[in-house]
Amino acid sequence: MTNDTKASEAAPIITRRSFVATTSVIGATALSAVSSPATEPTQTTESNLNDVSSEVRSHPFLTDADDFRDVSRGNPKPFTLQGEQLVEARLTPETWRLEIVTDQTLSEAVKRPAKIARSLKIDDGTALTFEALQELGNEHSVKFIKAMQCLNIPSPLGQGLWEGVPLREVLRLCGAMEDVRRVYYWGFHNNDPKQMFRSSLSYTQAMETAPSELPPFIAFKLNGEPIPLIRGGPVRMIIPWAHGFKSIKWLQRIVLTNDYRANDTYAEQNNDPESHLKTAAYIDTFPEQQPAHKVVFVSGLAISGLSGLERVEYWLRRIAPDEVPVTDDPSTWTNAKWQECRLEAPPKNWSGILPAGVSPQQICGFDSTTGLPRQWPLRYSMIAWSAKLEGLASGKYELRVRAIDENGFAQPEPRSILKTGRNAIEVKRFDVQ
Ligand SMILES: Nc1nc2c(c(=O)[nH]1)N[C@H]1C(S)=C(S)[C@@H](COP(=O)(O)O)O[C@H]1N2
Ligand SMILES: [Mo]
């Protein structure tokens, strides 16, 4: 099946209108808390229960910069600095500088140190300024919609439209290189080595991008605005394919090294430093008490990871009074009866979703002529799914939701190793009375 067919076959997501029209609404708590385009509740009638035609999501497509779940270290956390402290930390657009230097450490693994024709340093006034970065951005811009997710947190943190300059264009400023095998980078850490949160890429990942593929980039805008301090501004690294730990906030230093080993802080904590975002589904929180014999809508998010997203399925299981809830073992999955969920279709009109002045044609993953997404969901983004549970009798229930990737692998396959990305199948338990 081509991606185009899939996009056109995707059913529309259940609407806010139908959500609010229902007496029994799973996900309503989460729903009312988000800032989606306002649609006023209409009267509760049978007909609008089935109205799934308009395109209002249970989550905004782009998460407000302040609404991401925050994962950051530091004491004090860099985003709590103010006034003169920010100036000293070089975390204002005027004071921000990016240094690019070489690693001169020799070891068993490194016989010759990295060499570059030109370093960018604060000392001699050659470090890259915010203005120079933006100028590079005028020439070599990259825009990308990314689901931010932590390898170790089992729910997405948010989704943003990030804009910046491909890392390769910035590294080009250093001229000829010799004996560079890896790119190390980190951000402001209160000048305390113990607080450093580092990440890395191979030289190839940094410098070469296959046609239509996604380059690592140095971002200075989020959702059309300057990146706020809380999200790692003024300048943040964005690694489109990776979990959050590669997307270093408050970026200030790049070190080119001849060491072939990843130095990621996450690698030191038993995580796979080369893992890509996983294809997986997540369930919105919902009330644990539901009325019997009413229509119950459930919803959530699905991330399209490296292996793409084919569909999302749910399994609703009624638990007999004497039964113990099942565990996540293979026999459970063999006997389960999975049913397909609706997936949010590509928006027909992106202008209400994207920031003013940004057209889909400019964004990676969209056709530059038609402005249509080349695949849906866009790779490394997330969309909403929904399902309608009907006529539930009183009792205890378990709802499980899983994603199937484009290789036909069902979550949690093929990654039983949680340290490449936590994404066990989610289960929610609720009572119907
Ligand atoms: N400088 C710095 N960058 C960082 C981190 C950090 O602690 N310090 N945490 C990383 C991790 S583990 C994640 S999951 C993401 C979270 O991004 P967010 O806070 O914007 O949601 O930021 C990454 N970048
Ligand atoms: Mo993370």
Short mmCIF file of C-alpha atoms and ligand atoms in Angstrom, two decimals:
data_model
loop_
_atom_site.label_atom_id
_atom_site.label_comp_id
_atom_site.label_asym_id
_atom_site.label_seq_id
_atom_site.Cartn_x
_atom_site.Cartn_y
_atom_site.Cartn_z
CA MET A 1 0.00 0.00 0.00
CA THR A 2 1.40 3.40 -0.84
CA ASN A 3 1.48 6.12 1.70
CA ASP A 4 -0.86 8.21 -0.38
CA THR A 5 -3.59 5.57 -0.30
CA LYS A 6 -3.16 5.25 3.39
CA ALA A 7 -3.59 8.95 3.94
CA SER A 8 -6.80 9.11 1.96
CA GLU A 9 -8.20 6.07 3.72
CA ALA A 10 -7.58 7.40 7.18
CA ALA A 11 -10.86 8.01 8.94
CA PRO A 12 -11.45 11.42 10.48
CA ILE A 13 -10.81 11.72 14.16
CA ILE A 14 -13.75 11.91 16.53
CA THR A 15 -14.54 15.53 17.04
CA ARG A 16 -14.58 17.76 20.05
CA ARG A 17 -18.20 18.38 19.13
CA SER A 18 -19.02 14.71 19.40
CA PHE A 19 -16.92 14.47 22.55
CA VAL A 20 -18.78 17.24 24.31
CA ALA A 21 -22.11 16.05 23.00
CA THR A 22 -21.76 12.71 24.72
CA THR A 23 -22.81 12.07 28.26
CA SER A 24 -20.06 9.52 28.70
CA VAL A 25 -16.77 10.97 27.65
CA ILE A 26 -13.47 9.27 28.10
CA GLY A 27 -10.68 11.73 27.61
CA ALA A 28 -12.86 14.71 28.43
CA THR A 29 -10.66 15.75 31.31
CA ALA A 30 -7.61 15.96 29.12
CA LEU A 31 -9.68 17.49 26.38
CA SER A 32 -11.02 20.42 28.31
CA ALA A 33 -7.53 21.27 29.50
CA VAL A 34 -6.02 21.78 26.07
CA SER A 35 -6.24 24.83 23.91
CA SER A 36 -7.81 23.47 20.76
CA PRO A 37 -9.83 25.71 18.48
CA ALA A 38 -13.02 26.40 20.39
CA THR A 39 -16.14 24.60 19.30
CA GLU A 40 -19.05 25.25 21.57
CA PRO A 41 -20.98 22.27 22.89
CA THR A 42 -24.14 21.58 20.97
CA GLN A 43 -27.25 19.80 22.10
CA THR A 44 -26.92 16.15 22.89
CA THR A 45 -28.69 14.25 20.14
CA GLU A 46 -28.18 10.83 18.65
CA SER A 47 -27.21 12.36 15.32
CA ASN A 48 -24.34 14.49 16.52
CA LEU A 49 -22.99 11.55 18.49
CA ASN A 50 -22.10 10.07 15.14
CA ASP A 51 -20.84 13.28 13.64
CA VAL A 52 -17.19 12.66 13.01
CA SER A 53 -16.89 14.88 9.97
CA SER A 54 -15.25 18.04 11.26
CA GLU A 55 -11.60 18.00 12.15
CA VAL A 56 -11.16 19.07 15.72
CA ARG A 57 -8.65 17.07 17.68
CA SER A 58 -8.52 16.00 21.27
CA HIS A 59 -4.98 17.48 21.37
CA PRO A 60 -3.71 20.51 19.49
CA PHE A 61 -1.50 19.37 16.60
CA LEU A 62 1.30 21.66 17.76
CA THR A 63 1.91 21.88 21.49
CA ASP A 64 2.36 25.37 22.96
CA ALA A 65 5.97 25.92 23.98
CA ASP A 66 4.94 26.13 27.64
CA ASP A 67 2.78 23.02 27.55
CA PHE A 68 5.51 20.48 26.77
CA ARG A 69 6.30 18.22 29.66
CA ASP A 70 9.70 19.42 30.79
CA VAL A 71 12.70 17.14 31.20
CA SER A 72 15.73 19.05 32.32
CA ARG A 73 18.54 18.86 34.76
CA GLY A 74 20.62 21.49 36.48
CA ASN A 75 20.77 23.31 39.76
CA PRO A 76 19.49 25.93 39.27
CA LYS A 77 17.63 24.83 36.13
CA PRO A 78 18.87 27.13 33.36
CA PHE A 79 15.34 28.35 32.57
CA THR A 80 14.94 29.79 36.05
CA LEU A 81 17.81 32.26 35.58
CA GLN A 82 16.88 35.92 35.28
CA GLY A 83 18.26 39.29 34.28
CA GLU A 84 22.01 39.60 34.77
CA GLN A 85 22.32 35.84 35.40
CA LEU A 86 20.98 35.20 31.91
CA VAL A 87 23.43 37.63 30.40
CA GLU A 88 26.31 35.97 32.26
CA ALA A 89 25.10 32.55 31.16
CA ARG A 90 24.94 33.84 27.55
CA LEU A 91 21.34 32.73 27.32
CA THR A 92 19.95 35.90 25.74
CA PRO A 93 19.93 36.31 21.93
CA GLU A 94 22.47 39.15 22.24
CA THR A 95 24.91 37.24 24.43
CA TRP A 96 24.46 33.72 23.04
CA ARG A 97 27.57 32.23 21.41
CA LEU A 98 28.31 28.85 19.90
CA GLU A 99 31.87 27.57 20.18
CA ILE A 100 33.20 24.88 17.86
CA VAL A 101 36.55 23.43 18.87
CA THR A 102 38.48 20.15 18.62
CA ASP A 103 39.13 17.49 21.21
CA GLN A 104 42.87 17.10 21.76
CA THR A 105 42.71 14.15 24.17
CA LEU A 106 44.75 11.13 23.08
CA SER A 107 43.95 7.61 24.26
CA GLU A 108 43.96 3.93 23.24
CA ALA A 109 41.06 4.76 20.93
CA VAL A 110 42.45 8.05 19.64
CA LYS A 111 45.94 8.03 18.21
CA ARG A 112 45.68 11.34 16.39
CA PRO A 113 43.65 14.34 17.56
CA ALA A 114 40.96 15.97 15.41
CA LYS A 115 42.02 18.94 13.26
CA ILE A 116 39.91 21.71 11.74
CA ALA A 117 40.99 24.68 9.64
CA ARG A 118 39.08 27.16 11.81
CA SER A 119 37.74 26.99 15.34
CA LEU A 120 34.98 29.28 16.56
CA LYS A 121 35.89 30.58 20.01
CA ILE A 122 34.64 33.13 22.50
CA ASP A 123 38.23 34.10 23.46
CA ASP A 124 39.19 35.46 20.07
CA GLY A 125 35.75 36.74 19.11
CA THR A 126 35.11 34.10 16.43
CA ALA A 127 32.27 32.22 18.18
CA LEU A 128 29.01 32.10 16.22
CA THR A 129 26.48 34.75 17.23
CA PHE A 130 22.69 34.48 17.20
CA GLU A 131 22.55 37.01 14.40
CA ALA A 132 25.01 35.04 12.27
CA LEU A 133 23.02 31.86 12.91
CA GLN A 134 19.82 33.55 11.77
CA GLU A 135 21.57 34.84 8.67
CA LEU A 136 22.67 31.30 7.85
CA GLY A 137 19.02 30.36 8.42
CA ASN A 138 17.91 32.75 5.70
CA GLU A 139 20.02 30.79 3.26
CA HIS A 140 19.70 27.25 4.60
CA SER A 141 16.48 26.89 6.51
CA VAL A 142 15.04 23.66 7.81
CA LYS A 143 11.61 23.31 9.35
CA PHE A 144 10.44 20.12 10.93
CA ILE A 145 7.45 18.91 12.97
CA LYS A 146 8.74 16.63 15.70
CA ALA A 147 7.14 14.63 18.46
CA MET A 148 9.40 15.17 21.45
CA GLN A 149 9.63 12.08 23.53
CA CYS A 150 11.90 10.94 26.32
CA LEU A 151 13.38 7.47 25.93
CA ASN A 152 12.53 6.80 29.57
CA ILE A 153 9.06 8.35 29.92
CA PRO A 154 6.13 6.34 28.59
CA SER A 155 4.17 9.24 27.09
CA PRO A 156 5.02 11.95 24.55
CA LEU A 157 6.18 15.33 25.86
CA GLY A 158 4.70 17.46 23.07
CA GLN A 159 4.98 18.25 19.38
CA GLY A 160 6.58 21.32 17.89
CA LEU A 161 7.43 22.93 14.58
CA TRP A 162 11.14 23.57 14.92
CA GLU A 163 13.12 25.81 12.61
CA GLY A 164 16.84 26.26 12.26
CA VAL A 165 20.01 25.67 10.24
CA PRO A 166 21.31 22.22 9.26
CA LEU A 167 24.23 21.31 11.52
CA ARG A 168 26.34 20.56 8.42
CA GLU A 169 26.05 24.20 7.28
CA VAL A 170 27.30 25.40 10.64
CA LEU A 171 30.17 22.88 10.73
CA ARG A 172 31.13 24.02 7.25
CA LEU A 173 32.25 27.30 8.79
CA CYS A 174 35.20 25.35 10.23
CA GLY A 175 36.62 24.58 6.80
CA ALA A 176 38.71 21.50 6.11
CA MET A 177 38.67 18.77 8.75
CA GLU A 178 40.95 15.86 9.45
CA ASP A 179 40.54 12.95 11.84
CA VAL A 180 37.04 13.89 12.90
CA ARG A 181 34.87 10.87 13.60
CA ARG A 182 32.30 12.23 16.00
CA VAL A 183 30.56 15.44 16.98
CA TYR A 184 30.04 16.01 20.71
CA TYR A 185 27.81 18.83 21.94
CA TRP A 186 26.31 20.23 25.10
CA GLY A 187 24.61 23.28 26.54
CA PHE A 188 24.80 25.65 29.44
CA HIS A 189 25.26 23.74 32.70
CA ASN A 190 25.96 26.40 35.36
CA ASN A 191 29.67 26.03 34.54
CA ASP A 192 29.68 22.86 36.62
CA PRO A 193 31.10 19.79 34.83
CA LYS A 194 28.94 17.52 37.01
CA GLN A 195 25.82 19.15 35.58
CA MET A 196 26.76 18.63 31.93
CA PHE A 197 24.19 16.87 29.79
CA ARG A 198 26.02 15.78 26.64
CA SER A 199 25.05 14.19 23.36
CA SER A 200 26.78 13.18 20.13
CA LEU A 201 26.44 12.23 16.48
CA SER A 202 28.73 10.43 14.07
CA TYR A 203 30.47 12.64 11.50
CA THR A 204 28.28 11.06 8.81
CA GLN A 205 25.02 11.75 10.67
CA ALA A 206 26.08 15.37 11.10
CA MET A 207 27.39 16.06 7.58
CA GLU A 208 25.48 13.86 5.16
CA THR A 209 21.74 13.72 4.66
CA ALA A 210 20.14 11.45 2.08
CA PRO A 211 17.72 13.17 -0.34
CA SER A 212 14.34 13.69 1.36
CA GLU A 213 15.86 12.68 4.68
CA LEU A 214 16.03 14.77 7.80
CA PRO A 215 19.15 16.65 8.82
CA PRO A 216 20.15 17.32 12.41
CA PHE A 217 19.75 21.06 12.89
CA ILE A 218 20.50 23.95 15.17
CA ALA A 219 17.12 25.42 15.98
CA PHE A 220 16.26 29.01 16.88
CA LYS A 221 12.47 28.97 16.41
CA LEU A 222 9.64 26.89 17.82
CA ASN A 223 6.11 27.18 16.43
CA GLY A 224 7.13 30.31 14.53
CA GLU A 225 8.47 32.16 17.60
CA PRO A 226 11.89 32.46 19.21
CA ILE A 227 12.51 29.33 21.35
CA PRO A 228 11.67 30.29 24.93
CA LEU A 229 14.16 29.55 27.69
CA ILE A 230 11.94 26.80 29.09
CA ARG A 231 12.25 24.84 25.81
CA GLY A 232 16.01 25.28 25.56
CA GLY A 233 16.25 28.66 23.85
CA PRO A 234 17.69 30.81 22.54
CA VAL A 235 19.27 27.92 20.59
CA ARG A 236 18.65 24.20 20.80
CA MET A 237 19.94 21.20 18.86
CA ILE A 238 17.17 19.19 17.20
CA ILE A 239 17.82 15.64 16.06
CA PRO A 240 14.67 14.77 14.10
CA TRP A 241 14.82 10.99 14.42
CA ALA A 242 15.94 10.71 18.01
CA HIS A 243 14.47 10.65 21.47
CA GLY A 244 14.72 13.90 23.43
CA PHE A 245 18.16 13.22 24.88
CA LYS A 246 19.89 14.08 21.57
CA SER A 247 18.07 17.42 21.33
CA ILE A 248 20.30 19.40 23.67
CA LYS A 249 18.83 22.57 25.15
CA TRP A 250 20.70 25.87 25.73
CA LEU A 251 23.27 24.70 23.14
CA GLN A 252 26.65 26.45 23.49
CA ARG A 253 29.48 24.11 22.57
CA ILE A 254 30.35 21.65 19.82
CA VAL A 255 33.51 19.57 20.10
CA LEU A 256 34.83 17.70 17.08
CA THR A 257 36.64 14.57 18.11
CA ASN A 258 38.50 11.64 16.65
CA ASP A 259 37.00 9.41 19.33
CA TYR A 260 34.57 7.01 17.66
CA ARG A 261 32.61 6.41 20.87
CA ALA A 262 29.35 8.07 21.82
CA ASN A 263 29.84 10.23 24.90
CA ASP A 264 26.13 10.81 25.48
CA THR A 265 25.13 11.27 29.10
CA TYR A 266 22.24 8.93 28.28
CA ALA A 267 24.64 6.22 27.05
CA GLU A 268 26.33 6.31 30.44
CA GLN A 269 22.93 5.61 31.97
CA ASN A 270 22.41 2.30 30.17
CA ASN A 271 20.36 3.72 27.27
CA ASP A 272 20.97 2.91 23.59
CA PRO A 273 22.49 6.17 22.31
CA GLU A 274 21.53 5.37 18.69
CA SER A 275 17.88 4.49 19.25
CA HIS A 276 15.28 6.15 17.02
CA LEU A 277 11.79 7.22 18.03
CA LYS A 278 9.52 4.19 18.35
CA THR A 279 6.17 3.64 16.72
CA ALA A 280 3.74 3.47 19.63
CA ALA A 281 0.25 4.42 20.82
CA TYR A 282 -0.68 6.20 24.04
CA ILE A 283 -4.06 6.46 25.78
CA ASP A 284 -5.48 9.75 27.09
CA THR A 285 -6.35 9.70 30.76
CA PHE A 286 -10.05 9.21 31.43
CA PRO A 287 -12.48 8.79 34.34
CA GLU A 288 -12.39 5.35 35.92
CA GLN A 289 -16.17 5.32 36.33
CA GLN A 290 -18.33 5.09 33.20
CA PRO A 291 -22.10 4.71 32.83
CA ALA A 292 -23.45 1.47 31.34
CA HIS A 293 -25.00 1.23 27.86
CA LYS A 294 -23.78 4.61 26.68
CA VAL A 295 -21.37 5.39 23.89
CA VAL A 296 -17.90 5.81 25.31
CA PHE A 297 -15.26 7.58 23.27
CA VAL A 298 -11.62 6.83 23.91
CA SER A 299 -8.72 8.68 22.39
CA GLY A 300 -4.99 9.09 22.52
CA LEU A 301 -1.88 9.78 20.50
CA ALA A 302 0.26 7.65 18.22
CA ILE A 303 3.86 8.37 17.27
CA SER A 304 5.15 7.31 13.88
CA GLY A 305 8.69 6.19 14.61
CA LEU A 306 11.47 4.85 12.41
CA SER A 307 9.34 1.97 11.14
CA GLY A 308 6.27 4.09 10.31
CA LEU A 309 2.68 3.70 11.50
CA GLU A 310 0.29 1.37 9.69
CA ARG A 311 -2.61 1.41 12.14
CA VAL A 312 -3.66 1.62 15.78
CA GLU A 313 -5.76 -1.07 17.47
CA TYR A 314 -7.57 -1.44 20.76
CA TRP A 315 -8.49 -4.47 22.79
CA LEU A 316 -11.31 -4.08 25.26
CA ARG A 317 -11.51 -6.86 27.80
CA ARG A 318 -14.23 -7.38 30.37
CA ILE A 319 -12.86 -8.83 33.57
CA ALA A 320 -15.06 -11.45 35.23
CA PRO A 321 -15.48 -10.83 38.99
CA ASP A 322 -13.15 -13.68 40.03
CA GLU A 323 -10.54 -12.96 37.37
CA VAL A 324 -7.14 -11.40 37.98
CA PRO A 325 -6.12 -8.74 35.46
CA VAL A 326 -3.90 -10.23 32.75
CA THR A 327 -0.22 -9.47 32.59
CA ASP A 328 1.72 -8.44 29.53
CA ASP A 329 2.79 -11.95 28.52
CA PRO A 330 2.73 -13.61 25.07
CA SER A 331 -0.40 -15.73 25.72
CA THR A 332 -2.31 -12.54 26.48
CA TRP A 333 -1.51 -11.17 23.05
CA THR A 334 -2.31 -14.43 21.24
CA ASN A 335 -5.83 -14.56 22.65
CA ALA A 336 -6.60 -10.88 22.37
CA LYS A 337 -9.21 -9.53 19.98
CA TRP A 338 -7.86 -6.32 18.53
CA GLN A 339 -10.03 -3.81 16.71
CA GLU A 340 -8.98 -0.94 14.53
CA CYS A 341 -9.06 2.63 15.84
CA ARG A 342 -9.71 5.71 13.75
CA LEU A 343 -6.66 7.74 12.88
CA GLU A 344 -6.70 11.47 12.49
CA ALA A 345 -6.62 12.37 8.79
CA PRO A 346 -4.18 14.95 7.44
CA PRO A 347 -5.69 18.41 7.97
CA LYS A 348 -7.23 19.79 4.80
CA ASN A 349 -6.21 23.26 5.77
CA TRP A 350 -2.84 23.71 7.43
CA SER A 351 -3.16 27.46 7.76
CA GLY A 352 -5.13 27.14 10.99
CA ILE A 353 -2.45 24.88 12.45
CA LEU A 354 0.87 26.31 11.29
CA PRO A 355 2.19 29.66 12.50
CA ALA A 356 1.47 32.67 10.28
CA GLY A 357 3.85 32.86 7.34
CA VAL A 358 4.73 29.15 7.32
CA SER A 359 3.32 27.00 4.52
CA PRO A 360 3.43 23.20 4.49
CA GLN A 361 5.54 23.37 1.30
CA GLN A 362 8.45 24.64 3.43
CA ILE A 363 8.36 21.84 5.96
CA CYS A 364 10.40 18.60 5.73
CA GLY A 365 8.16 15.66 4.90
CA PHE A 366 5.72 17.68 2.77
CA ASP A 367 5.75 17.79 -1.02
CA SER A 368 7.35 21.10 -1.95
CA THR A 369 4.89 21.64 -4.81
CA THR A 370 1.55 20.31 -3.59
CA GLY A 371 2.10 20.97 0.11
CA LEU A 372 0.68 17.52 0.91
CA PRO A 373 2.39 15.32 3.48
CA ARG A 374 4.53 12.72 1.68
CA GLN A 375 3.48 10.15 4.25
CA TRP A 376 0.89 10.16 6.99
CA PRO A 377 1.50 10.46 9.81
CA LEU A 378 4.62 12.47 9.05
CA ARG A 379 7.63 10.49 10.19
CA TYR A 380 8.62 11.24 13.82
CA SER A 381 5.40 13.16 14.40
CA MET A 382 2.29 12.14 16.30
CA ILE A 383 -1.40 12.21 15.50
CA ALA A 384 -4.55 11.43 17.45
CA TRP A 385 -6.46 8.15 17.34
CA SER A 386 -9.93 7.50 18.65
CA ALA A 387 -12.40 4.68 19.10
CA LYS A 388 -16.05 4.34 20.05
CA LEU A 389 -16.96 1.69 22.62
CA GLU A 390 -20.65 0.92 22.48
CA GLY A 391 -23.22 -0.77 24.69
CA LEU A 392 -20.95 -1.71 27.58
CA ALA A 393 -22.68 -3.71 30.31
CA SER A 394 -21.82 -3.13 33.97
CA GLY A 395 -18.52 -4.59 35.03
CA LYS A 396 -14.80 -4.04 35.18
CA TYR A 397 -12.89 -3.44 31.96
CA GLU A 398 -9.37 -3.14 30.65
CA LEU A 399 -8.53 -1.14 27.55
CA ARG A 400 -5.27 -1.76 25.72
CA VAL A 401 -4.07 0.12 22.66
CA ARG A 402 -1.17 -0.77 20.39
CA ALA A 403 0.40 0.52 17.19
CA ILE A 404 1.28 -1.67 14.20
CA ASP A 405 4.29 -0.46 12.24
CA GLU A 406 4.76 -0.63 8.46
CA ASN A 407 6.66 -3.90 8.80
CA GLY A 408 3.57 -5.44 10.39
CA PHE A 409 5.19 -5.53 13.82
CA ALA A 410 2.80 -4.90 16.68
CA GLN A 411 3.89 -2.85 19.66
CA PRO A 412 5.86 -3.69 21.78
CA GLU A 413 7.78 -5.59 19.06
CA PRO A 414 10.46 -5.42 17.83
CA ARG A 415 11.91 -3.67 20.83
CA SER A 416 11.59 -5.70 23.93
CA ILE A 417 14.62 -3.78 25.19
CA LEU A 418 13.16 -0.84 27.05
CA LYS A 419 16.44 1.01 27.05
CA THR A 420 16.01 1.71 23.33
CA GLY A 421 12.71 3.45 24.06
CA ARG A 422 10.13 2.76 26.66
CA ASN A 423 6.86 1.76 25.06
CA ALA A 424 5.13 -1.19 26.59
CA ILE A 425 1.48 -1.49 25.58
CA GLU A 426 -0.57 0.86 27.73
CA VAL A 427 -3.53 -0.41 29.68
CA LYS A 428 -6.28 1.58 31.38
CA ARG A 429 -8.75 -0.05 33.79
CA PHE A 430 -12.26 1.29 34.37
CA ASP A 431 -15.61 0.41 35.88
CA VAL A 432 -18.92 0.52 34.07
CA GLN A 433 -22.06 0.87 36.19
N1 LIG B 1 20.84 20.90 28.26
C1 LIG B 1 19.97 19.90 28.40
N2 LIG B 1 19.31 19.47 27.32
C2 LIG B 1 18.42 18.45 27.42
C3 LIG B 1 18.20 17.81 28.68
C4 LIG B 1 18.90 18.31 29.81
O1 LIG B 1 18.73 17.83 30.93
N3 LIG B 1 19.77 19.35 29.63
N4 LIG B 1 17.31 16.75 28.75
C5 LIG B 1 17.09 16.01 27.49
C6 LIG B 1 16.07 15.00 27.59
S1 LIG B 1 16.48 13.56 28.36
C7 LIG B 1 14.84 15.17 27.00
S2 LIG B 1 13.72 13.93 27.00
C8 LIG B 1 14.48 16.44 26.30
C9 LIG B 1 13.15 16.99 26.80
O2 LIG B 1 12.79 18.14 26.10
P1 LIG B 1 11.71 19.15 26.69
O3 LIG B 1 12.09 19.53 28.10
O4 LIG B 1 11.70 20.31 25.75
O5 LIG B 1 10.36 18.47 26.70
O6 LIG B 1 15.49 17.43 26.47
C10 LIG B 1 16.81 16.96 26.34
N5 LIG B 1 17.76 18.04 26.31
MO MO B 2 14.80 12.11 28.22
#
